Short mmCIF file of C-alpha atoms and ligand atoms in Angstrom, two decimals:
data_model
loop_
_atom_site.label_atom_id
_atom_site.label_comp_id
_atom_site.label_asym_id
_atom_site.label_seq_id
_atom_site.Cartn_x
_atom_site.Cartn_y
_atom_site.Cartn_z
CA MET E 1 1.72 -6.16 -26.02
CA VAL E 2 3.47 -6.17 -22.66
CA ASP E 3 3.25 -2.79 -20.96
CA ALA E 4 6.32 -1.94 -18.89
CA SER E 5 4.21 0.25 -16.58
CA ALA E 6 2.13 -1.28 -13.84
CA VAL E 7 0.48 2.07 -13.10
CA ARG E 8 0.20 5.20 -15.21
CA VAL E 9 -1.27 8.32 -13.62
CA ARG E 10 -1.95 11.54 -15.54
CA GLY E 11 -2.97 14.91 -14.09
CA LEU E 12 -4.62 13.43 -11.00
CA TRP E 13 -6.40 15.88 -8.67
CA LYS E 14 -8.41 15.47 -5.50
CA ARG E 15 -9.75 18.23 -3.27
CA PHE E 16 -11.71 17.89 -0.04
CA GLY E 17 -13.41 21.30 0.27
CA GLN E 18 -10.60 23.83 0.48
CA GLN E 19 -7.98 21.14 1.12
CA VAL E 20 -6.04 20.02 -1.95
CA ALA E 21 -5.05 16.42 -1.14
CA VAL E 22 -3.54 15.52 -4.52
CA ALA E 23 -2.43 18.37 -6.78
CA GLY E 24 -2.35 17.17 -10.38
CA ILE E 25 0.23 14.39 -10.17
CA ASP E 26 1.76 12.42 -13.04
CA LEU E 27 3.26 9.09 -12.06
CA GLU E 28 4.56 6.07 -13.90
CA LEU E 29 5.27 2.97 -11.79
CA PRO E 30 7.34 0.24 -13.47
CA ALA E 31 6.05 -3.34 -13.50
CA GLY E 32 7.83 -6.09 -11.60
CA LYS E 33 9.28 -3.81 -8.92
CA PHE E 34 8.92 -3.42 -5.19
CA ILE E 35 7.76 0.19 -5.07
CA GLY E 36 7.56 2.50 -2.06
CA LEU E 37 5.29 5.54 -2.05
CA VAL E 38 6.73 7.66 0.73
CA GLY E 39 5.80 11.00 2.19
CA PRO E 40 5.11 12.77 5.49
CA ASN E 41 1.72 12.67 7.25
CA GLY E 42 -0.94 14.26 5.09
CA ALA E 43 1.19 14.11 1.91
CA GLY E 44 -1.65 12.52 -0.06
CA LYS E 45 -0.44 8.90 -0.20
CA THR E 46 -3.68 7.27 0.92
CA THR E 47 -5.76 9.56 -1.30
CA THR E 48 -3.53 8.66 -4.27
CA LEU E 49 -3.66 4.92 -3.60
CA SER E 50 -7.45 5.10 -3.13
CA MET E 51 -7.83 6.78 -6.53
CA VAL E 52 -5.39 4.38 -8.20
CA THR E 53 -7.26 1.32 -6.89
CA GLY E 54 -10.73 2.60 -7.81
CA LEU E 55 -11.89 3.27 -4.25
CA LEU E 56 -12.11 7.06 -4.59
CA ARG E 57 -13.15 8.97 -7.70
CA PRO E 58 -10.64 11.65 -8.76
CA ASP E 59 -11.79 15.23 -9.46
CA GLN E 60 -9.65 15.18 -12.60
CA GLY E 61 -7.09 13.01 -14.31
CA SER E 62 -6.73 9.41 -15.41
CA VAL E 63 -5.31 6.21 -13.98
CA GLU E 64 -4.33 3.08 -15.87
CA VAL E 65 -3.35 -0.14 -14.13
CA VAL E 66 -1.69 -2.81 -16.28
CA GLY E 67 -2.98 -1.00 -19.36
CA HIS E 68 -6.64 -0.66 -18.29
CA ASP E 69 -8.38 2.53 -17.27
CA VAL E 70 -9.43 2.23 -13.63
CA TRP E 71 -12.63 4.20 -14.04
CA ARG E 72 -13.70 3.10 -17.55
CA ASP E 73 -12.73 -0.53 -17.13
CA PRO E 74 -13.11 -1.25 -13.39
CA VAL E 75 -13.85 -4.97 -13.66
CA GLU E 76 -10.70 -5.65 -15.72
CA VAL E 77 -8.59 -3.67 -13.27
CA LYS E 78 -10.08 -5.13 -10.11
CA ALA E 79 -9.50 -8.68 -11.39
CA ARG E 80 -5.79 -7.89 -11.72
CA ILE E 81 -5.11 -6.10 -8.45
CA GLY E 82 -5.03 -6.90 -4.76
CA VAL E 83 -5.55 -4.16 -2.18
CA LEU E 84 -4.78 -3.85 1.51
CA PRO E 85 -6.49 -0.53 2.20
CA GLU E 86 -6.00 1.89 5.06
CA GLY E 87 -8.25 1.16 8.01
CA LEU E 88 -8.69 -2.41 6.77
CA ARG E 89 -12.43 -2.93 7.07
CA LEU E 90 -12.95 -6.68 7.13
CA PHE E 91 -15.94 -8.93 7.67
CA GLU E 92 -15.52 -9.12 11.42
CA ARG E 93 -17.96 -11.95 12.11
CA LEU E 94 -16.24 -14.39 9.79
CA SER E 95 -13.33 -16.55 10.89
CA GLY E 96 -9.99 -16.02 9.12
CA ARG E 97 -10.57 -19.10 6.98
CA GLU E 98 -14.14 -18.10 6.15
CA LEU E 99 -12.92 -14.67 5.11
CA LEU E 100 -10.46 -16.25 2.68
CA ALA E 101 -13.09 -18.67 1.37
CA TYR E 102 -15.45 -15.74 0.78
CA SER E 103 -12.77 -13.61 -0.94
CA GLY E 104 -11.69 -16.50 -3.15
CA ARG E 105 -15.23 -17.36 -4.29
CA LEU E 106 -15.93 -13.66 -4.88
CA ARG E 107 -12.90 -13.68 -7.17
CA GLY E 108 -14.38 -16.60 -9.11
CA LEU E 109 -11.85 -19.24 -8.04
CA PRO E 110 -13.04 -22.86 -7.76
CA GLY E 111 -13.72 -24.01 -4.21
CA ALA E 112 -10.95 -26.62 -4.10
CA GLU E 113 -8.39 -24.10 -5.33
CA VAL E 114 -9.52 -21.53 -2.74
CA ASP E 115 -9.15 -24.19 -0.06
CA LYS E 116 -5.66 -25.12 -1.16
CA ARG E 117 -4.42 -21.53 -1.43
CA ALA E 118 -6.07 -20.51 1.86
CA THR E 119 -4.38 -23.39 3.69
CA GLN E 120 -0.99 -22.42 2.26
CA LEU E 121 -1.40 -18.72 2.99
CA LEU E 122 -2.63 -19.32 6.54
CA ASP E 123 0.36 -21.55 7.08
CA VAL E 124 2.99 -19.22 5.62
CA LEU E 125 1.54 -16.22 7.46
CA ASP E 126 1.50 -18.13 10.73
CA LEU E 127 -2.29 -17.88 11.09
CA ALA E 128 -3.13 -21.59 10.88
CA GLY E 129 -3.71 -21.78 14.64
CA ALA E 130 -6.12 -18.82 14.51
CA GLN E 131 -7.95 -19.75 11.31
CA HIS E 132 -11.22 -20.58 13.10
CA LYS E 133 -11.16 -17.51 15.34
CA LEU E 134 -13.43 -14.61 14.36
CA VAL E 135 -11.63 -11.72 12.67
CA VAL E 136 -13.09 -9.34 15.28
CA ASP E 137 -10.88 -11.12 17.84
CA TYR E 138 -7.69 -10.79 15.79
CA SER E 139 -4.85 -8.48 16.89
CA THR E 140 -3.70 -5.59 14.67
CA GLY E 141 -0.86 -7.65 13.18
CA MET E 142 -3.13 -10.64 12.58
CA ARG E 143 -5.63 -8.36 10.80
CA LYS E 144 -2.89 -7.09 8.50
CA LYS E 145 -1.84 -10.66 7.75
CA ILE E 146 -5.35 -11.96 7.00
CA GLY E 147 -5.97 -8.82 4.91
CA LEU E 148 -2.78 -9.54 3.00
CA ALA E 149 -3.81 -13.18 2.47
CA ALA E 150 -7.20 -12.04 1.11
CA ALA E 151 -5.45 -9.56 -1.20
CA LEU E 152 -3.05 -12.25 -2.52
CA LEU E 153 -5.44 -15.18 -2.86
CA HIS E 154 -6.29 -14.59 -6.54
CA ASN E 155 -2.60 -14.05 -7.41
CA PRO E 156 -2.97 -10.44 -8.61
CA GLU E 157 -0.54 -8.77 -11.02
CA VAL E 158 -0.25 -5.69 -8.84
CA LEU E 159 -0.61 -5.51 -5.07
CA PHE E 160 -1.35 -2.17 -3.35
CA LEU E 161 -0.67 -1.95 0.37
CA ASP E 162 -1.40 1.10 2.50
CA GLU E 163 0.99 1.06 5.48
CA PRO E 164 1.22 -2.76 5.62
CA PHE E 165 3.72 -2.81 8.48
CA GLU E 166 1.97 -0.36 10.81
CA GLY E 167 1.24 -2.01 14.16
CA VAL E 168 2.99 -5.22 13.12
CA ASP E 169 5.59 -6.84 15.40
CA PRO E 170 9.08 -7.62 14.02
CA VAL E 171 8.41 -11.34 13.61
CA SER E 172 5.19 -10.79 11.66
CA ALA E 173 6.89 -8.01 9.68
CA GLN E 174 9.60 -10.46 8.66
CA THR E 175 6.95 -12.99 7.60
CA ILE E 176 5.07 -10.40 5.53
CA ARG E 177 8.32 -9.27 4.01
CA GLY E 178 9.25 -12.81 2.99
CA VAL E 179 5.88 -13.34 1.29
CA LEU E 180 6.14 -10.03 -0.58
CA GLU E 181 9.71 -10.69 -1.70
CA ARG E 182 8.72 -14.06 -3.08
CA TYR E 183 5.74 -12.48 -4.83
CA THR E 184 7.81 -9.77 -6.57
CA ALA E 185 10.54 -12.28 -7.47
CA SER E 186 7.93 -13.96 -9.69
CA GLY E 187 7.50 -10.73 -11.70
CA ALA E 188 4.53 -9.20 -9.85
CA THR E 189 4.47 -5.58 -8.67
CA VAL E 190 4.06 -4.33 -5.11
CA VAL E 191 3.19 -0.71 -4.40
CA PHE E 192 3.15 0.21 -0.74
CA SER E 193 2.90 3.45 1.19
CA SER E 194 4.98 4.16 4.25
CA HIS E 195 6.74 6.85 6.19
CA VAL E 196 9.28 4.46 7.69
CA MET E 197 12.35 5.18 5.58
CA GLU E 198 14.52 2.34 6.88
CA LEU E 199 11.85 -0.10 5.81
CA VAL E 200 11.50 1.42 2.37
CA GLU E 201 15.25 1.52 1.95
CA SER E 202 15.63 -2.14 2.83
CA LEU E 203 12.66 -3.40 0.80
CA CYS E 204 12.12 -1.28 -2.28
CA ASP E 205 13.94 -1.08 -5.57
CA TRP E 206 11.92 1.90 -6.73
CA VAL E 207 10.60 4.91 -4.82
CA ALA E 208 8.18 7.81 -5.34
CA VAL E 209 8.39 10.65 -2.82
CA MET E 210 5.25 12.69 -2.21
CA ALA E 211 4.74 15.86 -0.17
CA ALA E 212 1.86 18.33 0.02
CA GLY E 213 -0.07 16.56 -2.73
CA ARG E 214 2.76 16.56 -5.25
CA ILE E 215 5.38 14.09 -6.44
CA ARG E 216 8.82 15.37 -5.43
CA ALA E 217 11.04 12.60 -6.80
CA THR E 218 10.76 9.21 -8.49
CA GLY E 219 13.27 6.59 -9.51
CA THR E 220 15.42 3.78 -8.25
CA LEU E 221 16.49 3.92 -4.64
CA ALA E 222 19.99 5.06 -5.70
CA GLU E 223 18.57 7.82 -7.92
CA VAL E 224 16.30 9.21 -5.23
CA ARG E 225 18.97 8.94 -2.52
CA GLY E 226 21.49 10.74 -4.75
CA GLU E 227 24.45 12.03 -2.74
CA ALA E 228 22.64 11.81 0.59
CA PRO E 229 23.96 9.24 3.11
CA SER E 230 20.53 7.65 3.58
CA LEU E 231 17.04 7.71 2.11
CA GLN E 232 15.89 9.36 5.36
CA GLN E 233 18.27 12.29 4.78
CA ALA E 234 17.34 12.59 1.10
CA PHE E 235 13.67 12.48 2.10
CA LEU E 236 14.08 15.24 4.72
CA GLU E 237 15.81 17.43 2.16
CA LEU E 238 13.18 16.70 -0.53
CA VAL E 239 10.24 17.54 1.73
CA GLY E 240 11.99 20.66 3.03
CA ALA E 241 12.50 19.55 6.64
CA GLY E 242 16.27 19.03 6.54
CA GLY E 243 17.24 22.05 8.64
CA ARG E 244 14.23 22.19 10.97
CA ASP E 245 15.24 22.45 14.61
CA ALA E 246 12.62 20.21 16.17
CA GLY E 247 11.47 21.42 19.54
CA SER E 248 13.39 24.72 19.65
CA ASP E 249 10.16 26.56 20.59
CA LEU E 250 9.31 24.13 23.37
CA ASP E 251 11.62 25.72 25.94
CA TRP E 252 9.12 24.85 28.72
CA LEU E 253 9.33 21.12 27.98
CA GLY E 254 11.46 19.21 30.48
CA GLY E 255 13.69 21.17 32.89
CA GLY E 256 12.48 22.48 36.27
CA ALA E 257 9.52 24.78 35.48
CA ARG E 258 6.09 23.10 35.57
N1 LIG I 301 -12.08 12.30 3.45
C1 LIG I 301 -11.37 13.41 3.65
N2 LIG I 301 -11.97 14.57 3.96
C2 LIG I 301 -11.26 15.71 4.14
N3 LIG I 301 -9.92 15.78 4.02
C3 LIG I 301 -9.26 14.65 3.72
C4 LIG I 301 -9.94 13.40 3.53
N4 LIG I 301 -9.02 12.46 3.23
C5 LIG I 301 -7.82 13.08 3.25
N5 LIG I 301 -7.96 14.39 3.55
C6 LIG I 301 -6.87 15.38 3.62
O1 LIG I 301 -6.08 15.24 2.47
C7 LIG I 301 -4.69 15.35 2.79
C8 LIG I 301 -3.96 14.08 2.36
O2 LIG I 301 -4.37 13.01 3.19
P1 LIG I 301 -3.87 11.51 2.99
O3 LIG I 301 -4.62 10.67 4.00
O4 LIG I 301 -3.98 11.14 1.58
O5 LIG I 301 -2.34 11.62 3.39
P2 LIG I 301 -1.26 10.48 3.72
O6 LIG I 301 -0.03 10.84 2.98
O7 LIG I 301 -1.85 9.15 3.49
O8 LIG I 301 -1.01 10.71 5.28
P3 LIG I 301 -0.61 9.68 6.49
O9 LIG I 301 0.79 9.24 6.22
O10 LIG I 301 -0.70 10.55 7.70
O11 LIG I 301 -1.61 8.57 6.46
C9 LIG I 301 -4.63 15.64 4.29
O12 LIG I 301 -4.52 17.04 4.47
C10 LIG I 301 -5.96 15.12 4.80
O13 LIG I 301 -6.37 15.87 5.93
#
């Protein structure tokens, strides 16, 4: 049976000591969409994505990805997902091509197929010229791109990206965007976290807004935006920052007094 949900989260909690990072969220993410998980700093986006992708064990609750329980059935889930995690720890002493070869073989792909896909991905992501350079010598944007290539190599059903555009120049961002658009056009699902509203507005067809460990709104872009003129405005209202007068207490900042 085809499940229309790529991700199904029920009653998910995570605390770090006294700090509640994720406060019992329920979330259903539709398959085949370009989905943005948005929220202010500290909202719980990374913690949620880490639990959804099997990198962090929840205190309570369940997560299913393409119909499989992430914690009871981790091998099934991990075969079907690609992840670009926060912090992006990579094997620094491998070259970009070696990293892809290693990821592909780890995923059980035949060597010739890994080679073919790696060549195509390196080419499309404009990394062909740097393929023999060690990853430790890559720039931030190049690291994101090689991490994305490694996450895509086995053609996952769902791709999770934590802040994929952070530290990426506009040209590389456009390249990444093109690859992701092509990937979702084929029916795959992308879930990515961001606090850049313009980006989410221009890329996503579906949005979940998170603040203080809770889900504040979910739905299509139009549903979440509602009457607001932009997603940014709707977001500010949803997270309760719409009327905040930024900087009104900083009367010493600027001006003559030092
Ligand atoms: N390992 C940890 N130990 C202690 N507290 C943590 C840990 N990880 C996250 N937190 C706390 O949990 C809350 C949610 O953090 P999280 O990183 O999930 O937010 P985020 O929405 O991804 O934020 P940002 O957009 O700034 O990356 C924050 O208050 C954070 O300080």
